[in-house]
Coordinates of C-alpha atoms in Angstrom, one line a residue:
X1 CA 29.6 7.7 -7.0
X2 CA 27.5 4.8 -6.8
X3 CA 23.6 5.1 -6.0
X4 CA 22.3 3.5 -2.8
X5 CA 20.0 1.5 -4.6
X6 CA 23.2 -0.5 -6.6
X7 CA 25.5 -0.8 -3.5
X8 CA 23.0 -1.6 -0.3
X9 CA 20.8 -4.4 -1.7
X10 CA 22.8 -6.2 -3.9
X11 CA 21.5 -9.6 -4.4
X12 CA 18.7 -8.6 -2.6
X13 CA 14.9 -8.1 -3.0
X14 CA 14.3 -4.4 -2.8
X15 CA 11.4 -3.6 -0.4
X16 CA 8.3 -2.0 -1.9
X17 CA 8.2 2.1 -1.4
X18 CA 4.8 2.9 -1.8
X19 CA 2.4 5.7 -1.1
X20 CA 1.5 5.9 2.5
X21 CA -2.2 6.3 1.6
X22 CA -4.3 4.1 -0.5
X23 CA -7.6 6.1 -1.4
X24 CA -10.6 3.9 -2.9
X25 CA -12.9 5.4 -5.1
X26 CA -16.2 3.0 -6.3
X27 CA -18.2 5.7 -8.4
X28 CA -16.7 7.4 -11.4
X29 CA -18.2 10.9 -10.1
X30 CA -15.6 10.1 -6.8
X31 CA -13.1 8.0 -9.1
X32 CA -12.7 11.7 -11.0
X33 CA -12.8 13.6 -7.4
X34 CA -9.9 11.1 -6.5
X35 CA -8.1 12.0 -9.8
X36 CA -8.3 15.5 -9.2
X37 CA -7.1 15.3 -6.1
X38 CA -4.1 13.4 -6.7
X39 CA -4.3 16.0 -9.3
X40 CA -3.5 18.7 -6.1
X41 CA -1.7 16.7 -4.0
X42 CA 0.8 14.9 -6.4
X43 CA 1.8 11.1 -6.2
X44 CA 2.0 10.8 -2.5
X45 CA -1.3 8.6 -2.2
X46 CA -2.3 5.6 -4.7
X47 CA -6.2 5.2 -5.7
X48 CA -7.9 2.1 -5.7
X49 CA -11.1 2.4 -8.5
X50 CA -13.6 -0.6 -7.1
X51 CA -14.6 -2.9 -9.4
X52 CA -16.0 -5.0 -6.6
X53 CA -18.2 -2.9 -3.9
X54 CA -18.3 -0.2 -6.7
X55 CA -20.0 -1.9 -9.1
X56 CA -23.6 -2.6 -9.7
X57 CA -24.8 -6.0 -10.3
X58 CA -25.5 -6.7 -13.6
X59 CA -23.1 -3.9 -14.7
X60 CA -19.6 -5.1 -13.8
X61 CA -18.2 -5.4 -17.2
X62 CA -19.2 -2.2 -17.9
X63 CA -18.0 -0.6 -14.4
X64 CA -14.6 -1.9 -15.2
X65 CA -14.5 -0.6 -18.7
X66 CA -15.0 2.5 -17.5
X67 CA -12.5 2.1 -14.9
X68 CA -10.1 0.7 -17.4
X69 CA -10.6 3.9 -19.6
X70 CA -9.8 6.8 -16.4
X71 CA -6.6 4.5 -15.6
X72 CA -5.8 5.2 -19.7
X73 CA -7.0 8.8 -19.6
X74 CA -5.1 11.8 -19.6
X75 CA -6.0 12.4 -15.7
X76 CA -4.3 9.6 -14.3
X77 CA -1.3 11.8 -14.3
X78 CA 1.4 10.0 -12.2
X79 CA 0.4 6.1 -12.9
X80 CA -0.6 5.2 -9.4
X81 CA -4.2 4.0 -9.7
X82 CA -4.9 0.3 -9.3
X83 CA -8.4 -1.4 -9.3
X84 CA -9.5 -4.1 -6.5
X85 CA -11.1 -7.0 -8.6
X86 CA -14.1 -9.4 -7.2
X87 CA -13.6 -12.1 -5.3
X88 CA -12.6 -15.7 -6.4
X89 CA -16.1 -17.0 -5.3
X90 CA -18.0 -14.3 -8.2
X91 CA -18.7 -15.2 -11.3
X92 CA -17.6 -12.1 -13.0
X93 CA -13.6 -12.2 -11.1
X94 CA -12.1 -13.7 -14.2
X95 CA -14.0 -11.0 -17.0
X96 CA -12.5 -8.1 -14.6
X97 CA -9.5 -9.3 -15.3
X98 CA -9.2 -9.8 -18.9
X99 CA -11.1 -6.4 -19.2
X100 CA -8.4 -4.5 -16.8
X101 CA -5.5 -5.7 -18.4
X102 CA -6.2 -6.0 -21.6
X103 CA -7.7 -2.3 -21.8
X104 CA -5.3 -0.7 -19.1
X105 CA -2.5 -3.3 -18.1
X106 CA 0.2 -1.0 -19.4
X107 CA -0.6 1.4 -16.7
X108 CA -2.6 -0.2 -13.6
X109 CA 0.0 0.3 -11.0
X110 CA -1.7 -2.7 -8.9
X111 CA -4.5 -5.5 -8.8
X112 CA -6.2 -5.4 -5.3
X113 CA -8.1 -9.3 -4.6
X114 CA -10.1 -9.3 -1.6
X115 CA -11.7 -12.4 0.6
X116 CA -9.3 -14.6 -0.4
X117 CA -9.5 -17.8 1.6
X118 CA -6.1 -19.6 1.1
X119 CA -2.9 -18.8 -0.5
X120 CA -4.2 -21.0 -3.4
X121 CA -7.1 -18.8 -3.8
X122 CA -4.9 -15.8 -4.4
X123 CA -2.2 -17.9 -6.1
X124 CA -5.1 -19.1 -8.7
X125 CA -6.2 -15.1 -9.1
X126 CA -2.4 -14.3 -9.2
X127 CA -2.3 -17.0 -12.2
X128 CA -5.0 -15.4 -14.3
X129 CA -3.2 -12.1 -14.0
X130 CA -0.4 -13.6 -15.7
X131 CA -2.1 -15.2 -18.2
X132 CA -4.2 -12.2 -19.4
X133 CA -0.7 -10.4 -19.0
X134 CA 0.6 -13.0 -21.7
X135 CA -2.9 -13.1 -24.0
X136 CA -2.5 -9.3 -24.4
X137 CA 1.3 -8.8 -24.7
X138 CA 1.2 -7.2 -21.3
X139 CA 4.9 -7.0 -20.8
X140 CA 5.2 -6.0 -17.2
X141 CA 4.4 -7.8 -14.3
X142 CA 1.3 -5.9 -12.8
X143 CA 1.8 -5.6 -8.9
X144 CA -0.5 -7.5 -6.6
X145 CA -2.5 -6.8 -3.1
X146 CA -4.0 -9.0 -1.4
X147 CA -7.2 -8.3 1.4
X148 CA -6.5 -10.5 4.7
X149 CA -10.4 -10.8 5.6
X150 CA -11.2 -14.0 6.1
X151 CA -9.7 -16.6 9.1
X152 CA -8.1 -18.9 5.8
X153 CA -6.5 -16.1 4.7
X154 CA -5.2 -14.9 8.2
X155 CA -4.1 -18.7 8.4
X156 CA -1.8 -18.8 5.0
X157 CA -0.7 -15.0 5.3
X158 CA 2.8 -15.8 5.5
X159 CA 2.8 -18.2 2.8
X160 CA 0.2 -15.4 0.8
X161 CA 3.1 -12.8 1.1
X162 CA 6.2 -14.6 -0.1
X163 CA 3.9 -15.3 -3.3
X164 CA 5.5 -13.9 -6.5
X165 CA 3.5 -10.4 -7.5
X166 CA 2.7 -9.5 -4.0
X167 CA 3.8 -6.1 -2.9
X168 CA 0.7 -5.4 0.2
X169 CA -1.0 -7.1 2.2
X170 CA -4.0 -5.6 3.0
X171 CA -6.1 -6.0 6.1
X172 CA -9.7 -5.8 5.9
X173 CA -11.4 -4.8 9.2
X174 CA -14.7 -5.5 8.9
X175 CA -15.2 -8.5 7.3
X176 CA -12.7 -9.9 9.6
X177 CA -15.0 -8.9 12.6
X178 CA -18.1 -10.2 10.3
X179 CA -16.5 -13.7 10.2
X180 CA -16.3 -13.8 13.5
X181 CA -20.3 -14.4 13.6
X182 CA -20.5 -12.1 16.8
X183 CA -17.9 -13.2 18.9
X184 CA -16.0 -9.9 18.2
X185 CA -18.5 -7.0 19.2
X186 CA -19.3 -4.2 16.4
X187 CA -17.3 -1.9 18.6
X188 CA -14.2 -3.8 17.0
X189 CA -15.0 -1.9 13.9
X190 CA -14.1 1.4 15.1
X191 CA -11.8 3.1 17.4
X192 CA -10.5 2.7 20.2
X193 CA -11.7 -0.8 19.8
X194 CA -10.2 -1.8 16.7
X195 CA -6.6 -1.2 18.5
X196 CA -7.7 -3.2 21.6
X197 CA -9.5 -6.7 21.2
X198 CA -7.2 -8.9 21.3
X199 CA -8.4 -11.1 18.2
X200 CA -8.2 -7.8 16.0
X201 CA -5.1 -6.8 17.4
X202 CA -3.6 -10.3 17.0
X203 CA -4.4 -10.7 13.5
X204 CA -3.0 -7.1 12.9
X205 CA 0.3 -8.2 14.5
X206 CA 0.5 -11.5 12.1
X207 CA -0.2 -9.6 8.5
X208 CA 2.1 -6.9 9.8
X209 CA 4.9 -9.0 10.8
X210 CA 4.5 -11.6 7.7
X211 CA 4.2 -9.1 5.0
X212 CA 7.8 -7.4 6.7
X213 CA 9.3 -10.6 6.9
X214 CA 8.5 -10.8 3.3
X215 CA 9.3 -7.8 1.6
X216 CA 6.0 -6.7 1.7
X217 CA 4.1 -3.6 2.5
X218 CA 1.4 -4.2 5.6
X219 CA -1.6 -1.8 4.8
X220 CA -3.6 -1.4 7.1
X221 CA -7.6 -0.6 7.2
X222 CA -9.7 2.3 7.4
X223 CA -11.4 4.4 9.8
X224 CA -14.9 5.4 9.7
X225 CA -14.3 8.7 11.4
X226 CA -14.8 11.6 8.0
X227 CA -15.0 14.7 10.2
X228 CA -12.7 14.7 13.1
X229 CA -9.1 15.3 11.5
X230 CA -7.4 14.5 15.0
X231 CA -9.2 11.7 15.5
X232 CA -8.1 10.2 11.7
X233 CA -4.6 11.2 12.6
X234 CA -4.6 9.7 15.8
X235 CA -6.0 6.2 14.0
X236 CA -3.4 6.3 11.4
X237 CA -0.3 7.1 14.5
X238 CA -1.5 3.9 16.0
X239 CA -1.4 1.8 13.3
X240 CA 2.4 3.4 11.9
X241 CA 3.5 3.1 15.8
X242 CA 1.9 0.0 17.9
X243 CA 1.3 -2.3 14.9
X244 CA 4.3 -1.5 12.0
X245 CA 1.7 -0.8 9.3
X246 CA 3.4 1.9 6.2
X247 CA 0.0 2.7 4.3
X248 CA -3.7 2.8 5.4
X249 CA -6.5 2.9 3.2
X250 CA -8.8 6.1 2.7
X251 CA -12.4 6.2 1.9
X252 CA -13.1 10.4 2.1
X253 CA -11.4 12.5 0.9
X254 CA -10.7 14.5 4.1
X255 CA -8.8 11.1 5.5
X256 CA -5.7 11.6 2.8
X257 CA -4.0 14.2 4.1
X258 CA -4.3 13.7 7.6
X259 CA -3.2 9.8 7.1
X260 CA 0.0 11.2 5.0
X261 CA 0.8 13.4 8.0
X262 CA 1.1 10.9 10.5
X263 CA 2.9 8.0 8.6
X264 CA 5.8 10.2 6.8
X265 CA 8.9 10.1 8.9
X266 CA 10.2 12.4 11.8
X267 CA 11.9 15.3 9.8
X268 CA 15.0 15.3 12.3
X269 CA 14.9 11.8 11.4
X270 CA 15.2 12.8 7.9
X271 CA 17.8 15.3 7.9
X272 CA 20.0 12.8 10.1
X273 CA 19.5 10.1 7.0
X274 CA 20.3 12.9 4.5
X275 CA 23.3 13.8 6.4
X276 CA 24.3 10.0 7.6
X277 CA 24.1 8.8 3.6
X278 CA 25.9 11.8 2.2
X279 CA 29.0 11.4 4.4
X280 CA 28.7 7.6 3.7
X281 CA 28.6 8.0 0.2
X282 CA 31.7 10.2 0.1
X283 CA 33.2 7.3 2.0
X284 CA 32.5 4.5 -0.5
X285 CA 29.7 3.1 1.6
X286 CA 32.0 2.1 3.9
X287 CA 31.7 2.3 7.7
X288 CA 31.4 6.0 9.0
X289 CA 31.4 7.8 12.4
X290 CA 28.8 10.5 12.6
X291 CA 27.9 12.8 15.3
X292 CA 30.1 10.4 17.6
X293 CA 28.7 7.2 16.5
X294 CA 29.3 4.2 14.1
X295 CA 27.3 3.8 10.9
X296 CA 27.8 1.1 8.5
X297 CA 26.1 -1.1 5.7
X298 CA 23.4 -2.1 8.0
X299 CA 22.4 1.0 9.2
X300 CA 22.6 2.5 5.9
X301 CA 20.0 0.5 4.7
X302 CA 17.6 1.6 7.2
X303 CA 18.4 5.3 6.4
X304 CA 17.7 4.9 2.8
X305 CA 14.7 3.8 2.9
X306 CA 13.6 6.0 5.3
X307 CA 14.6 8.8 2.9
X308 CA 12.2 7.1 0.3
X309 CA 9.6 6.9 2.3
X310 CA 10.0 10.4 3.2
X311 CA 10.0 11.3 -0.5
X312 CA 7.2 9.5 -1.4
X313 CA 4.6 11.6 1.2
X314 CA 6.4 14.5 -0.8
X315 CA 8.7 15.8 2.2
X316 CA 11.3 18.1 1.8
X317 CA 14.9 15.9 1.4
X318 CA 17.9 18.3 2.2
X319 CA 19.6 20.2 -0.6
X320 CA 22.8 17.5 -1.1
X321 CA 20.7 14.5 -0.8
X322 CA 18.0 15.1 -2.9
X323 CA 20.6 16.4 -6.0
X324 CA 22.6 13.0 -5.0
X325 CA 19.8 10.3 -4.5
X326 CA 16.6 12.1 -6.3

């Protein structure tokens, strides 16, 4: 019987199904803590090594070697560790990339560019990607993110997201609020403020909505809270619910889990896709009635990547459906 994957998006770009969490590690001591974690967990958050904040000046080439080597290593188990470069305005952007993809390319699973300032900034990055890609005989297309920090970038984010490469857009809280030269209070940085002022919430609303309206995955920033595992939750509910984001970064370790738990799918919502697919499946993939109601192409497609989103936090996907689809 034909696979979802064939019959609903035929023609079609396939939307991104990525790990709910993206966990950034800048040392190597927490870049192995990551590992091992992931290690624990299994693939159901990505890991970002730093090669910008996380490196010392003076020492980036040899901060990204070493970066370059744990993506190679026997620990990076699953092949979902990316690295965020510098920025197009340090002199060292261009070096991180030739060291990352020539000594890891095979296995980055993304390229993270922050403070962009146009889409030709990160379309001149996205550029020397592919050329390093070609220099090396890099034969896949390494994914891209890109960090929406600055007001150029907020400007061009639509036109930033339909760029080829570009699977996330990433928003970056605090510089945002830093660019705003103190017209956005500090308070903006953290809860509840960060979900209320209405130039924060604004620019959430406009990456979300062009990186959906792209194909894109909207990630959205962290919270400072470590400790308080409600409060993490609760930050990470707001952003899945009010503001559309699928993925939120991490920056502790104690912020993965409870970030996972809030953006995976409702289970009843899960067993209702299972079910739903199955029986349209068995159909052809044509229109269905189920538990009194119609179901068609349309409505498939929502349910199927619901289901991959639920597999990807590592839910449990009903017996049928997970033999079927998985």
């Amino acid at each position: 019987m034909p696979h979802p994957d064939t019959v609903l998006f035929q023609g079609e770009k396939p939307f991104p199904i990525l790990p709910v969490v993206d966990h950034y590690a800048g040392s190597e001591k927490l870049m192995r803590k990551a590992l091992a974690l992931q290690h624990e967990l299994g693939p159901v958050f990505d890991i970002t090594f730093d090669c910008e904040d996380g490196a010392h000046a003076g020492a980036e080439a040899e901060h990204a070697t070493m970066a370059a080597s744990l993506i190679m290593s026997g620990d990076n188990r699953f092949g979902r560790v990316g690295a965020r470069i510098h920025d197009i305005t340090h002199p060292h952007w261009e070096r991180d990339v030739d060291i990352l993809v020539s000594q890891a390319g095979e296995r980055l699973a993304f390229l993270t560019l922050p403070k962009s300032r146009s889409v030709a900034d990160a379309a001149l990055q996205i550029e020397s990607i592919r050329s390093a890609e070609e220099r090396n005989s890099v034969e896949r297309a390494i994914p891209v993110h890109v960090l929406i920090e600055t007001h150029g970038a907020l400007r061009d984010a639509w036109d930033i997201a339909a760029l080829d490469r570009v699977e996330s857009l990433d928003f970056g809280l605090m510089d945002f609020v830093s660019g705003h030269h103190g017209a956005i209070p500090g308070s903006a940085m953290r809860s509840p403020g960060q979900f209320e002022h209405p130039l924060v919430t604004r620019a959430k609303c406009d990456i979300s909505a062009a990186a959906l309206a792209n194909g894109v995955v909207p990630s959205h920033n962290v919270t400072t809270e470590l400790k308080d595992i409600t409060f993490i939750r609760r930050d990470a509910e707001r952003a899945r619910k009010e503001f559309g984001y699928l993925r939120m970064w991490s920056i502790h370790p104690n912020q993965v889990v409870p970030i996972i738990e809030a953006m995976r799918p409702d289970f009843t919502e899960v067993e209702e896709a299972a079910s739903i697919l199955v029986a349209a499946q068995d159909k052809g993939w044509g229109p269905i009635q189920h538990a009194g109601k119609l179901h068609d192409r349309a409505s498939y497609r929502y349910y199927w990547e619901l289901l991959k989103r639920a597999k990807s936090t590592g839910m449990h996907i009903p017996g049928e459906a997970a033999s079927r689809f998985f």
